[in-house]
Tab-separated table of C-alpha atoms and ligand atoms in Angstrom:
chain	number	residue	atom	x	y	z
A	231	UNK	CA	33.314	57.402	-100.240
A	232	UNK	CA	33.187	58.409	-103.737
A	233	UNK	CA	32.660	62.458	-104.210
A	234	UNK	CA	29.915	61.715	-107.557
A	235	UNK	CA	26.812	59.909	-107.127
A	236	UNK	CA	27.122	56.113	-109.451
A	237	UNK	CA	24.384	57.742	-111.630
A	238	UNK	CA	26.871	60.657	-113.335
A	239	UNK	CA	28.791	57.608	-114.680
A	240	UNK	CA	25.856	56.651	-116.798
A	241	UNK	CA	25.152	60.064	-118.076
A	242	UNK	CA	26.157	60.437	-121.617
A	243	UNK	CA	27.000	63.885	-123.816
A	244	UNK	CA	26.364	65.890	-126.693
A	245	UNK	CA	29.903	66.343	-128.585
A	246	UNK	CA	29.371	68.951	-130.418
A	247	UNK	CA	29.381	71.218	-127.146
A	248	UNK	CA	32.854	69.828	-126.791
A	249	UNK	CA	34.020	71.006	-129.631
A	250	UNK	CA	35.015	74.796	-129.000
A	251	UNK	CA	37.833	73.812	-127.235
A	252	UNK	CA	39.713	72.075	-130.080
A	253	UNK	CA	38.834	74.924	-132.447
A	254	UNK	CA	40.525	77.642	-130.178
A	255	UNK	CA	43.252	75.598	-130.038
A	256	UNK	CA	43.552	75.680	-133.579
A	257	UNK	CA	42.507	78.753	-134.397
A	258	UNK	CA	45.649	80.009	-131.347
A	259	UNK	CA	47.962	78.240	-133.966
A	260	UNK	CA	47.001	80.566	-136.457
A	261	UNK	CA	44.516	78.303	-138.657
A	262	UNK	CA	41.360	79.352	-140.530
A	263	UNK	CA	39.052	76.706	-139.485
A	264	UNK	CA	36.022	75.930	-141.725
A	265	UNK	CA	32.958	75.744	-138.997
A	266	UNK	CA	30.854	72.585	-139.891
A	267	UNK	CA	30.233	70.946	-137.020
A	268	UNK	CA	27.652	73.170	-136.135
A	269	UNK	CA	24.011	71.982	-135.028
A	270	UNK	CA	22.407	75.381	-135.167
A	271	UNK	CA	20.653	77.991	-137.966
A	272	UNK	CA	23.657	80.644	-139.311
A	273	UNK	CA	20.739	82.679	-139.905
A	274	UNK	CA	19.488	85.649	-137.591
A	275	UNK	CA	16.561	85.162	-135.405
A	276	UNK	CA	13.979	87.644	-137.158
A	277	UNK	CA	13.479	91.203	-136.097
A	278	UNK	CA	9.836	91.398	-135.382
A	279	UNK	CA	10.204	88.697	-133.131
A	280	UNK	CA	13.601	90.100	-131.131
A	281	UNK	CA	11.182	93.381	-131.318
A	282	UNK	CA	8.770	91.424	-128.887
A	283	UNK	CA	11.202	90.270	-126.517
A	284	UNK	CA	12.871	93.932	-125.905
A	285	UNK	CA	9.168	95.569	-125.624
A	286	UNK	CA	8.007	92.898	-123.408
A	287	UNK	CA	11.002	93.519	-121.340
A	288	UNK	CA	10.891	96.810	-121.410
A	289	UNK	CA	7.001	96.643	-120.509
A	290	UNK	CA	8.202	94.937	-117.181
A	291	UNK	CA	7.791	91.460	-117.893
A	292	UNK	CA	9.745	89.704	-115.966
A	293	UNK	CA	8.681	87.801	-113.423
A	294	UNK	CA	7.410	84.444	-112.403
A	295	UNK	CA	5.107	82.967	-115.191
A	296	UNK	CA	3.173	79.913	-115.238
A	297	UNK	CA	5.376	76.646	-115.259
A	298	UNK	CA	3.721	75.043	-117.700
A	299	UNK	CA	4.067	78.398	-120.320
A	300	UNK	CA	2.265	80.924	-120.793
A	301	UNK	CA	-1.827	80.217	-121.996
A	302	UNK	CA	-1.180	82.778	-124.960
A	303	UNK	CA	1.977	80.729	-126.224
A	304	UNK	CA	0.023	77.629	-125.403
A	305	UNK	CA	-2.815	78.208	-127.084
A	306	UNK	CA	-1.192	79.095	-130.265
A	307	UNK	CA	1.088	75.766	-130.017
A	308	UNK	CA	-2.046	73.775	-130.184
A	309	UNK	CA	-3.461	75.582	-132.510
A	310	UNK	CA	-0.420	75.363	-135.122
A	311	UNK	CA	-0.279	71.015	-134.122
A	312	UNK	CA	-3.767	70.667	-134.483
A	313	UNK	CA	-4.282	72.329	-137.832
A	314	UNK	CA	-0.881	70.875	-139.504
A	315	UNK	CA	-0.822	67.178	-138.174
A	316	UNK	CA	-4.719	67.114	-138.271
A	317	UNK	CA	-5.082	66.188	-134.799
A	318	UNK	CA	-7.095	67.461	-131.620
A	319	UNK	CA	-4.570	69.898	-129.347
A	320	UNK	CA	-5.467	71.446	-126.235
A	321	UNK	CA	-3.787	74.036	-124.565
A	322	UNK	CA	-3.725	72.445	-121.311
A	323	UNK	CA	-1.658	68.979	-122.887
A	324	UNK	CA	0.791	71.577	-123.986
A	325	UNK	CA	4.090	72.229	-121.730
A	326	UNK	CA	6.563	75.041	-122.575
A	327	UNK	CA	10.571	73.954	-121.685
A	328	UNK	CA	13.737	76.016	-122.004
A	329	UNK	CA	14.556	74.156	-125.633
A	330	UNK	CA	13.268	70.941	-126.985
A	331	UNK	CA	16.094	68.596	-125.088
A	332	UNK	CA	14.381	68.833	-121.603
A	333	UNK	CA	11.352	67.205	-123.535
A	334	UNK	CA	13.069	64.191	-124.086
A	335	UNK	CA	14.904	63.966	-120.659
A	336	UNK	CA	10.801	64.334	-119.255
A	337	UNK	CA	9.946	61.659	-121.475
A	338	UNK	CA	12.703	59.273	-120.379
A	339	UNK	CA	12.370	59.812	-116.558
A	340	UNK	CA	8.623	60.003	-116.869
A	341	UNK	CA	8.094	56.731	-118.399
A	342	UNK	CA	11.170	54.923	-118.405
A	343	UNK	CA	11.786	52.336	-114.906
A	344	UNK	CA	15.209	51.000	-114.735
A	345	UNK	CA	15.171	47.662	-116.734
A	346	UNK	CA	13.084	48.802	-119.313
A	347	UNK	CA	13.508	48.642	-122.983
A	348	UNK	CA	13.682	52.120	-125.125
A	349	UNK	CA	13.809	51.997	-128.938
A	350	UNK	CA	15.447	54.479	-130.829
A	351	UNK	CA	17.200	55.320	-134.090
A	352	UNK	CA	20.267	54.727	-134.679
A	353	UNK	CA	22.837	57.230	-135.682
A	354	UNK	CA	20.174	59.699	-133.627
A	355	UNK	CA	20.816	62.973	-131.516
A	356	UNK	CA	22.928	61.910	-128.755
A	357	UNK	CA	21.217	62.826	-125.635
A	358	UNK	CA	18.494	59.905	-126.198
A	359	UNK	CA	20.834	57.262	-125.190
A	360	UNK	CA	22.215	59.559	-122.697
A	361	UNK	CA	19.197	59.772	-120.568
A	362	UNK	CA	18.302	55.913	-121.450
A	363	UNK	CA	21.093	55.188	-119.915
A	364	UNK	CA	20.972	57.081	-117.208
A	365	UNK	CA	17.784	55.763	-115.708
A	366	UNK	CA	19.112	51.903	-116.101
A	367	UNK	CA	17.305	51.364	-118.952
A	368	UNK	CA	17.885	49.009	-121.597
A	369	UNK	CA	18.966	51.161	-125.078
A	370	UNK	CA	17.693	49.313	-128.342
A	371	UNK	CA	19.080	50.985	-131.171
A	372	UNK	CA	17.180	51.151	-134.208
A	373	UNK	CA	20.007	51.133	-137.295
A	374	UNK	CA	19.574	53.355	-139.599
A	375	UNK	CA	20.976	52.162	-142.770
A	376	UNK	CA	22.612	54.705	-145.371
A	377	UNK	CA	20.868	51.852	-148.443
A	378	UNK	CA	17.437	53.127	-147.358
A	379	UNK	CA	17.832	56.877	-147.197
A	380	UNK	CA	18.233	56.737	-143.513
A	381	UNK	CA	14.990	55.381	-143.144
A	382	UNK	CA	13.653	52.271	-141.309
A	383	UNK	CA	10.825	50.154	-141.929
A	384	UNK	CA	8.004	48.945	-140.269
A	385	UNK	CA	9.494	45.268	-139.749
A	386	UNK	CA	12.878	46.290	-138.772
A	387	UNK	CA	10.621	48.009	-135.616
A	388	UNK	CA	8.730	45.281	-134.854
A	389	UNK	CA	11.838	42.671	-134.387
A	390	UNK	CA	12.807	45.048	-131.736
A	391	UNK	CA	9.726	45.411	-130.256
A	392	UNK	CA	9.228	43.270	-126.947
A	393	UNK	CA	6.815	43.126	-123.727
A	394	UNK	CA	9.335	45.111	-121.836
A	395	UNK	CA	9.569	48.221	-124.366
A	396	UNK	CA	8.388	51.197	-122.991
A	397	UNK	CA	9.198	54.205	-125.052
A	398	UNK	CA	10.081	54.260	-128.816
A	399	UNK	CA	11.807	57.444	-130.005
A	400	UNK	CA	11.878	58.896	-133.562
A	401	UNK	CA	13.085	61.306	-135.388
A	402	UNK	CA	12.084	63.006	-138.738
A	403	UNK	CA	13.610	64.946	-140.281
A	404	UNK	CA	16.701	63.626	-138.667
A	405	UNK	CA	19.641	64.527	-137.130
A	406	UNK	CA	22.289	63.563	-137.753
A	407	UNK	CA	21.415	61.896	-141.354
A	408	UNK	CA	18.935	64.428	-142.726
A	409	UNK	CA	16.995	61.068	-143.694
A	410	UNK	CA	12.989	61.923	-143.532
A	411	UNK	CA	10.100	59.098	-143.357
A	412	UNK	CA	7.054	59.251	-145.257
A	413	UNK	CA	3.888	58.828	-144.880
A	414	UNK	CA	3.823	55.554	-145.611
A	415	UNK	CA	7.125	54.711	-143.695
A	416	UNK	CA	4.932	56.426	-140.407
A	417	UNK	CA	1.647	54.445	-141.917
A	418	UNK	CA	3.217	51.120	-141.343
A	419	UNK	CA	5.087	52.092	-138.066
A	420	UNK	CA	2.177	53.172	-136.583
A	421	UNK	CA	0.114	49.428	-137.205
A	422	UNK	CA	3.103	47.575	-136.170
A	423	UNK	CA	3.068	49.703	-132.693
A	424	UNK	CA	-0.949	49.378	-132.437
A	425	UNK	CA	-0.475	45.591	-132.743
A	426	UNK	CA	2.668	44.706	-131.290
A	427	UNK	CA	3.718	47.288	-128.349
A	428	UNK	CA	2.476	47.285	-125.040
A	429	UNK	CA	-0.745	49.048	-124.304
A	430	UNK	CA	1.707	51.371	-121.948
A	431	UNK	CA	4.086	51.853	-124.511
A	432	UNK	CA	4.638	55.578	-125.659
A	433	UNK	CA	5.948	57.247	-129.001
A	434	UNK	CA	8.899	60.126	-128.246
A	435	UNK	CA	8.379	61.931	-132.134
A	436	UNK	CA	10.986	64.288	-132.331
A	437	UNK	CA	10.113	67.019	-135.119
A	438	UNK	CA	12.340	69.648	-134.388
A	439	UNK	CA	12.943	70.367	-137.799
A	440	UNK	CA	9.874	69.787	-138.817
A	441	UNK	CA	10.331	73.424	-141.115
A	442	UNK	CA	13.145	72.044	-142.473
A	443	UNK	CA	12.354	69.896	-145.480
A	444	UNK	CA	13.191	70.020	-149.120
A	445	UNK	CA	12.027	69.426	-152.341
A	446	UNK	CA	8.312	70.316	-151.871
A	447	UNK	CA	8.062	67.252	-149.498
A	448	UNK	CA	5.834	67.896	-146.714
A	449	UNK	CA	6.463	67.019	-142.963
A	450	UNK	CA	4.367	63.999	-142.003
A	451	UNK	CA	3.893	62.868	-137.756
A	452	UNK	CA	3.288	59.629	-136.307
A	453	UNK	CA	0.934	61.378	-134.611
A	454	UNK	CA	-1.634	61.615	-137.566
A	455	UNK	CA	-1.377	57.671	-138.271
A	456	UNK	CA	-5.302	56.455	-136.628
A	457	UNK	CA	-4.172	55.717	-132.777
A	458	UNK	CA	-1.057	57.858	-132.441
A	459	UNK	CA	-2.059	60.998	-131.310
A	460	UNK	CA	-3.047	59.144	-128.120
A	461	UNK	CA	0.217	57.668	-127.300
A	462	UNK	CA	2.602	60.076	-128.668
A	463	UNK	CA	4.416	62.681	-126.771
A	464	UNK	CA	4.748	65.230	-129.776
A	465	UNK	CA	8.400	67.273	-129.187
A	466	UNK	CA	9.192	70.308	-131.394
A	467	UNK	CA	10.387	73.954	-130.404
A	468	UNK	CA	11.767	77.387	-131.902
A	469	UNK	CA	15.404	76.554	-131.954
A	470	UNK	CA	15.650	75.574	-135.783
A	471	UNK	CA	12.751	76.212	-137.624
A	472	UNK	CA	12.933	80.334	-136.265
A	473	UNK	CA	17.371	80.459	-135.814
A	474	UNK	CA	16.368	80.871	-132.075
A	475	UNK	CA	18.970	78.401	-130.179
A	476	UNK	CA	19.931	80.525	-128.193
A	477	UNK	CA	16.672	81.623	-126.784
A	478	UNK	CA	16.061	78.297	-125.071
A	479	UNK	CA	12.828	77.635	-125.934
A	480	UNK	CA	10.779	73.977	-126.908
A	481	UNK	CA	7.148	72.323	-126.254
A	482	UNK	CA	5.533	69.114	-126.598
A	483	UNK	CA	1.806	68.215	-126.450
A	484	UNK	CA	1.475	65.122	-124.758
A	485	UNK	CA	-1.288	62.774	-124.784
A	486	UNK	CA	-3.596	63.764	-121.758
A	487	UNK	CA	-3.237	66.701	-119.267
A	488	UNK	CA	-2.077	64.297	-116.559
A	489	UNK	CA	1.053	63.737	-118.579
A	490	UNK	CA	1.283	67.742	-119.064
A	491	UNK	CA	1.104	68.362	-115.568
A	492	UNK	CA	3.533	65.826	-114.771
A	493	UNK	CA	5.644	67.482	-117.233
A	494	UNK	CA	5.179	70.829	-115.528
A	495	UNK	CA	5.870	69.152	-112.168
A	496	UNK	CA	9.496	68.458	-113.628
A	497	UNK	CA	9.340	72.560	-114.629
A	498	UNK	CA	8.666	73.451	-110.962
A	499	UNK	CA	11.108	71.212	-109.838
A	500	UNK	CA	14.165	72.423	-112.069
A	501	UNK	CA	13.815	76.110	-113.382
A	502	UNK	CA	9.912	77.445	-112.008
A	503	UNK	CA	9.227	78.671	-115.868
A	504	UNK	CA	10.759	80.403	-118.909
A	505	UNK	CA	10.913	83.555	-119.349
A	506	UNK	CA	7.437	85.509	-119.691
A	507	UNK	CA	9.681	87.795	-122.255
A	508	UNK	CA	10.984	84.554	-124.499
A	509	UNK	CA	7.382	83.457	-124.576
A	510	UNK	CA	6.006	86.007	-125.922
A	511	UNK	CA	8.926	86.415	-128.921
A	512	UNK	CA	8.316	82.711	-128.983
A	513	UNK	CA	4.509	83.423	-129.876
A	514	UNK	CA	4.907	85.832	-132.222
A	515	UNK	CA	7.146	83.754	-134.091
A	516	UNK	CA	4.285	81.068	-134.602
A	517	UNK	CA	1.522	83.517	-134.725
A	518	UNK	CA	2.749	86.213	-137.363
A	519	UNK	CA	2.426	84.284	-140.439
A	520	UNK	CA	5.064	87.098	-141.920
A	521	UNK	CA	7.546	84.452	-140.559
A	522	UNK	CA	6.650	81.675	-142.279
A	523	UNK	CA	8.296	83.811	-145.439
A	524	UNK	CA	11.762	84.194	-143.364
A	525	UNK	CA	11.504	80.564	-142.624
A	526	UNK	CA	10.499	79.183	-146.712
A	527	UNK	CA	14.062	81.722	-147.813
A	528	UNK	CA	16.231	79.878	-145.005
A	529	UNK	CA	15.113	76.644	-146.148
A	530	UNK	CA	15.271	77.050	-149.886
A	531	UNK	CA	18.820	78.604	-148.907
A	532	UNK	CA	19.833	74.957	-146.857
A	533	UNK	CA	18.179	73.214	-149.749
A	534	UNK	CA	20.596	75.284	-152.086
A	535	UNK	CA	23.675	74.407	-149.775
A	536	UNK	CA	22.661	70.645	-149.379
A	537	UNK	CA	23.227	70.139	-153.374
A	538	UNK	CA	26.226	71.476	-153.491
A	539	UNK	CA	27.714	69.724	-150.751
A	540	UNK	CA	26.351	66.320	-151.906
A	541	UNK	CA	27.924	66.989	-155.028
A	542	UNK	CA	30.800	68.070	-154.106
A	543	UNK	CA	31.724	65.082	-151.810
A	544	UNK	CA	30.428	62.679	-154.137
A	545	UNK	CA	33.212	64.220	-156.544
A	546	UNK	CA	35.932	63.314	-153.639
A	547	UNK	CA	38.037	59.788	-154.114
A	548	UNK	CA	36.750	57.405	-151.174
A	549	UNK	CA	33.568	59.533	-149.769
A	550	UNK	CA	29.695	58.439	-150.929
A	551	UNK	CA	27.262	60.823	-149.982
A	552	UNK	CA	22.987	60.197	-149.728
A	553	UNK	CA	20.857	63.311	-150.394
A	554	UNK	CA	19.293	64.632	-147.295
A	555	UNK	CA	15.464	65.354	-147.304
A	556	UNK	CA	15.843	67.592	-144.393
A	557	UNK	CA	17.134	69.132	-141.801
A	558	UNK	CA	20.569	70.958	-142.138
A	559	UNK	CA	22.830	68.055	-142.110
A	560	UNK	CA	24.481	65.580	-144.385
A	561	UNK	CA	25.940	62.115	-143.683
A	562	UNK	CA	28.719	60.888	-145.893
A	563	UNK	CA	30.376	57.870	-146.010
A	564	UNK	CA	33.839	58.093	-145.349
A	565	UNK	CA	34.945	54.524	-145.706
A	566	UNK	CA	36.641	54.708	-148.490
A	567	UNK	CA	38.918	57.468	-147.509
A	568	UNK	CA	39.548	55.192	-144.489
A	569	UNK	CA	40.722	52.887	-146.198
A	570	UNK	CA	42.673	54.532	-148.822
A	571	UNK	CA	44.732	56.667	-145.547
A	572	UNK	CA	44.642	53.273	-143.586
A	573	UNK	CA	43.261	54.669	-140.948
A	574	UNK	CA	41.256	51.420	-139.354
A	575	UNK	CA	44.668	50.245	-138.850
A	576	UNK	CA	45.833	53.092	-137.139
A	577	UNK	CA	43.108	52.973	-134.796
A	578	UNK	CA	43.867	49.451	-134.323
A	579	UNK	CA	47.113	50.300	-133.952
A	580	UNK	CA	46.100	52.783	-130.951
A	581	UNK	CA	47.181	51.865	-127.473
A	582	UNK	CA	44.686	50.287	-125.754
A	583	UNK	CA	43.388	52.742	-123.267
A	584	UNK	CA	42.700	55.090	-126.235
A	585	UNK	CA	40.900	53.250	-128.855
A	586	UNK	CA	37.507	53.563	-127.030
A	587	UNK	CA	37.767	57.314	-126.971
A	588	UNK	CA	37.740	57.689	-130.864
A	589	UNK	CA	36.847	55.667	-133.678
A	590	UNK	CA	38.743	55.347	-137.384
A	591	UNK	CA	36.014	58.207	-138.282
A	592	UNK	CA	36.962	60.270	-135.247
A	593	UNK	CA	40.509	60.233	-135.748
A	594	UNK	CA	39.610	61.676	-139.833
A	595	UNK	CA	37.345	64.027	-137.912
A	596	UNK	CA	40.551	64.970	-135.931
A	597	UNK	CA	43.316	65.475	-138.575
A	598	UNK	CA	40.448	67.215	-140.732
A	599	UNK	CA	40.611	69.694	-137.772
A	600	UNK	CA	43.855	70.048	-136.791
A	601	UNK	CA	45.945	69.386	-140.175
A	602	UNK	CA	43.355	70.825	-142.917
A	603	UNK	CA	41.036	73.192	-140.687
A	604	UNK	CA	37.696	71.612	-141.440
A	605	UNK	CA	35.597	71.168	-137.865
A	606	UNK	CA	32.593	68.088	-138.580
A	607	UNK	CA	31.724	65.651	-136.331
A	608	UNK	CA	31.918	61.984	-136.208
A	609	UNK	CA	29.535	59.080	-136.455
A	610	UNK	CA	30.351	58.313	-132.638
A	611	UNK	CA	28.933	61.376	-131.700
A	612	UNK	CA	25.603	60.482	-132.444
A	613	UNK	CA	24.919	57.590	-130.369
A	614	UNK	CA	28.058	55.142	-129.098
A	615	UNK	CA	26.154	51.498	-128.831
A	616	UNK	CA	26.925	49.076	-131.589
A	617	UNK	CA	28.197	51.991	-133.895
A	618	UNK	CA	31.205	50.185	-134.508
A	619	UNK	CA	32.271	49.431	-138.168
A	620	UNK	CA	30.077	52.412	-139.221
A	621	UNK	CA	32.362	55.235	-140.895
A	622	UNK	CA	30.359	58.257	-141.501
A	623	UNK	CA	31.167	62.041	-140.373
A	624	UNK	CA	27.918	64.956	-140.277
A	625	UNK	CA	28.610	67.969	-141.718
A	626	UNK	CA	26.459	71.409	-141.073
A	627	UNK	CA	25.146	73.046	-144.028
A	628	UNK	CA	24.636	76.214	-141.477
A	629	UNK	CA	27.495	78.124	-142.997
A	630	UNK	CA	27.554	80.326	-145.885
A	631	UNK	CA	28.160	79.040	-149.366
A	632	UNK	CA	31.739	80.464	-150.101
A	633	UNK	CA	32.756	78.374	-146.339
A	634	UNK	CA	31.348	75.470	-147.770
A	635	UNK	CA	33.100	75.692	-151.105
A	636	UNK	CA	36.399	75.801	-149.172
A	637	UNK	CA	35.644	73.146	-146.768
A	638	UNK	CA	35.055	70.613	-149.654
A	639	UNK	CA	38.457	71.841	-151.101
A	640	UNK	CA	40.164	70.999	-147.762
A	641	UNK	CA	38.322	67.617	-147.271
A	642	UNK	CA	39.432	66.305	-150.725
A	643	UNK	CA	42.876	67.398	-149.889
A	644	UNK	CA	42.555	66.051	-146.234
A	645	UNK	CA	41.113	62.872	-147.826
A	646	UNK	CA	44.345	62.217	-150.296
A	647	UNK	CA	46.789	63.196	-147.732
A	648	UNK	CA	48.240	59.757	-146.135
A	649	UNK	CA	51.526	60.833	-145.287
A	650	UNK	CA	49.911	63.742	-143.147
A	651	UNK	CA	47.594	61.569	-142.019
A	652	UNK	CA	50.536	59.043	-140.697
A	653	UNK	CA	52.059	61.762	-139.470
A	654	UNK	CA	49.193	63.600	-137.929
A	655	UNK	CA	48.948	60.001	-135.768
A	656	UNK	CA	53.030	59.385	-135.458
A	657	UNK	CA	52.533	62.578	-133.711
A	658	UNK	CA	49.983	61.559	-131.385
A	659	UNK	CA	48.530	64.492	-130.347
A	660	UNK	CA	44.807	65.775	-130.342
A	661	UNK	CA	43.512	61.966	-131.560
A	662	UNK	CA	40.063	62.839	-129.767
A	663	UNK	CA	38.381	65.796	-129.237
A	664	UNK	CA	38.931	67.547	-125.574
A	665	UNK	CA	42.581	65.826	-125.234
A	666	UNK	CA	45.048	67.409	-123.006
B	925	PMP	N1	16.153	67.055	-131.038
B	925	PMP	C1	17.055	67.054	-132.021
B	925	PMP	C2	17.013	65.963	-133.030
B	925	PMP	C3	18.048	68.055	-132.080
B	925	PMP	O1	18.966	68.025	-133.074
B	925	PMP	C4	18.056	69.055	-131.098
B	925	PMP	C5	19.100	70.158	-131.077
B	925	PMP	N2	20.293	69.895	-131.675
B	925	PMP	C6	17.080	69.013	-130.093
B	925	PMP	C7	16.136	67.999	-130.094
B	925	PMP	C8	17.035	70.016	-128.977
B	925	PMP	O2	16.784	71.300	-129.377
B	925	PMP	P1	16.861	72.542	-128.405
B	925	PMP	O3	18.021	73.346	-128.839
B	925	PMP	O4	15.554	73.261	-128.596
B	925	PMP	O5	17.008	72.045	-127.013
């Protein structure tokens, strides 16, 4: 009798949690490590809202709340969906979840039978395929390709579209690529899943950083497209737009209030509610329009950051880098430098047992980490299924401009450094993040 249920075996991860590990181990050595592997605001959650949380604490409130979240948070949710996607929101469709992820592990075990076909981007946040794959289901990436900005279009959907598909996920802006769809990109996604999916067939739209966009653009949602709003499970939360990861705090409005309770059902079942206190520092963030000031300064600052990190790995031999629309991310191509350090052959090279645990990227990632003190993350982080060939690493622009400046120093050295790099493998130490 095995000790873990067969199910753990299909439950996937998000790397970037992983990562601490490595960095102490660096740091124990005596290294400065350069921190840009990071998937969360470096910016302080603002005072008038922390001021909330202590009073409401202080005012006793801290008990049991209702599981779906509290009307008062709720009702100012809605309001902020309705009035920017242009959509009718009710309180009562809206469900309140310790951070945005348990939204899409509702969606997934809500909808999803074993068997069934889910369509999502990919590179995309990792924990999509992990749940996907968890239930039994069938994953259908959705390539993103670097050509198009990231983006996908309406046809490259619809070929992937069949009578067994069940959810489709997106993402804009995007993690890990930064790549943002239009209006028109959402325009022509939205026909092709009005004519082609099945009636049952719902839309995961993950806007998480839906703050986070540059350039005057303006965030756009399937959900607005004529039929959306009544298939889409709309997923957002405070964790980037307000720097509150920590607080554990994320919504969706989903398309009828028996879908909200049964996402409240799945509340009961696993944590009872959040925390009255985080609610109400959650609603103040959305309802004090003072915020939306501290939110336009960090993005103009992560727009600032984004151009000079494009830049300044588009300067570096063997790297190509696409300008980001959003989010707090970019997405270079590291090909080149793989090639010029040959290091596809020395992950073909790798014994057998450990060439599925890295990729050529990954092992870069690696020696970035351990010989030149840069922490990113690889391409293989952000979703594993037909991701091979595809040489890319994310970098966080949630560190502070004179960081960044030294972590593009280090990368261009990292990235003309083949004898360390032969070394770095000779060695064979650390070739994948967590090893012993
Ligand atoms: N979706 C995406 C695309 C994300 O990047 C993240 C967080 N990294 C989440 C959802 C989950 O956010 P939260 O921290 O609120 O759970």
């Amino acid at each position: 009798m095995n000790l873990y249920a067969e199910r753990t075996a299909m439950l996937g991860t998000e790397s970037a949690f992983k990562m601490g590990g490595d960095i102490a181990r660096c740091e124990e050595r005596g290294m400065s490590v350069i921190r840009l592997n990071l998937g969360e605001p470096d910016f302080s959650t603002a005072e008038a809202i922390n001021e909330v949380a202590v009073t409401e604490i202080r005012r006793g409130n801290s008990h049991y709340t209702d599981p779906q979240g509290i009307p008062a948070l709720r009702e100012c949710i809605a309001e902020q969906i309705a009035r920017t996607r242009g959509i009718p929101a009710d309180p009562g469709r809206v469900v309140v979840t310790p951070g945005a992820k348990a939204i899409v592990a509702y969606s997934v075990l809500a909808y999803v039978n074993s068997g069934d076909e889910v369509i999502y981007p990919s590179p995309c946040y990792p924990i999509y395929e992990s749940w996907i794959t968890f239930v039994g289901a069938r994953p259908v990436p959705l390539h993103l390709r670097e050509s198009q900005g990231f983006r996908f279009t309406a046809s490259e959907l619809e070929r992937l579209i069949t009578s067994r598909t069940k959810l489709i996920i997106i993402n804009s802006p995007s993690n890990p690529t930064g790549g943002v769809l239009t209006g028109d990109d959402l325009s022509a996604m939205a026909r092709v899943i009005g004519e082609q999916a099945p009636a049952q067939c719902r839309i995961l739209s993950d806007e998480i950083y839906e703050h986070i966009i540059f350039d005057g653009r303006e965030h756009r949602s399937v959900s607005s497209c004529p039929g959306m709003a009544e298939r889409t499970v709309l997923l957002s939360g405070h964790s980037k737009s307000y720097a509150m990861t920590g607080w554990r705090l994320g919504y969706a409005l989903l398309p009828s209030r028996d879908e909200a309770l049964l996402f409240r059902q799945f509340n009961i079942n696993i944590f009872s509610c959040v925390p009255p206190f985080i609610q109400e520092a959650g609603r103040e963030a959305i309802e004090n329009t003072a915020n939306l000031t501290v939110v336009a300064g960090m993005v103009r600052e992560f727009q600032e950051r984004r151009d000079l990190v494009v830049e300044g790995l588009n300067r570096i031999r063997g790297i190509h880098c696409v300008k980001p629309e959003g989010a707090f991310y970019v997405f270079p191509n590291i090909e080149g430098v793989c090639e010029n350090l040959s290091v596809i052959a020395a992950h073909d090279a790798l014994p057998r047992e450990l060439r599925p645990l890295t990729s050529p990227a990954g092992l870069f990632q690696m020696f970035l980490l351990y010989c030149h003190g840069v922490a990113t993350m690889d391409r293989r982080s952000f979703g594993v299924i037909g991701c091979e060939g595809q040489h890319f690493l994310r970098l966080s622009t949630a560190a502070g401009i004179p960081d960044l400046k030294e972590g593009l120093v280090r990368i261009e050295r990292a990235a003309a450094d083949r004898s360390g790099f032969e070394a770095f493998v000779r060695e064979g130490k650390n070739l994948y993040l967590g090893a012993p």
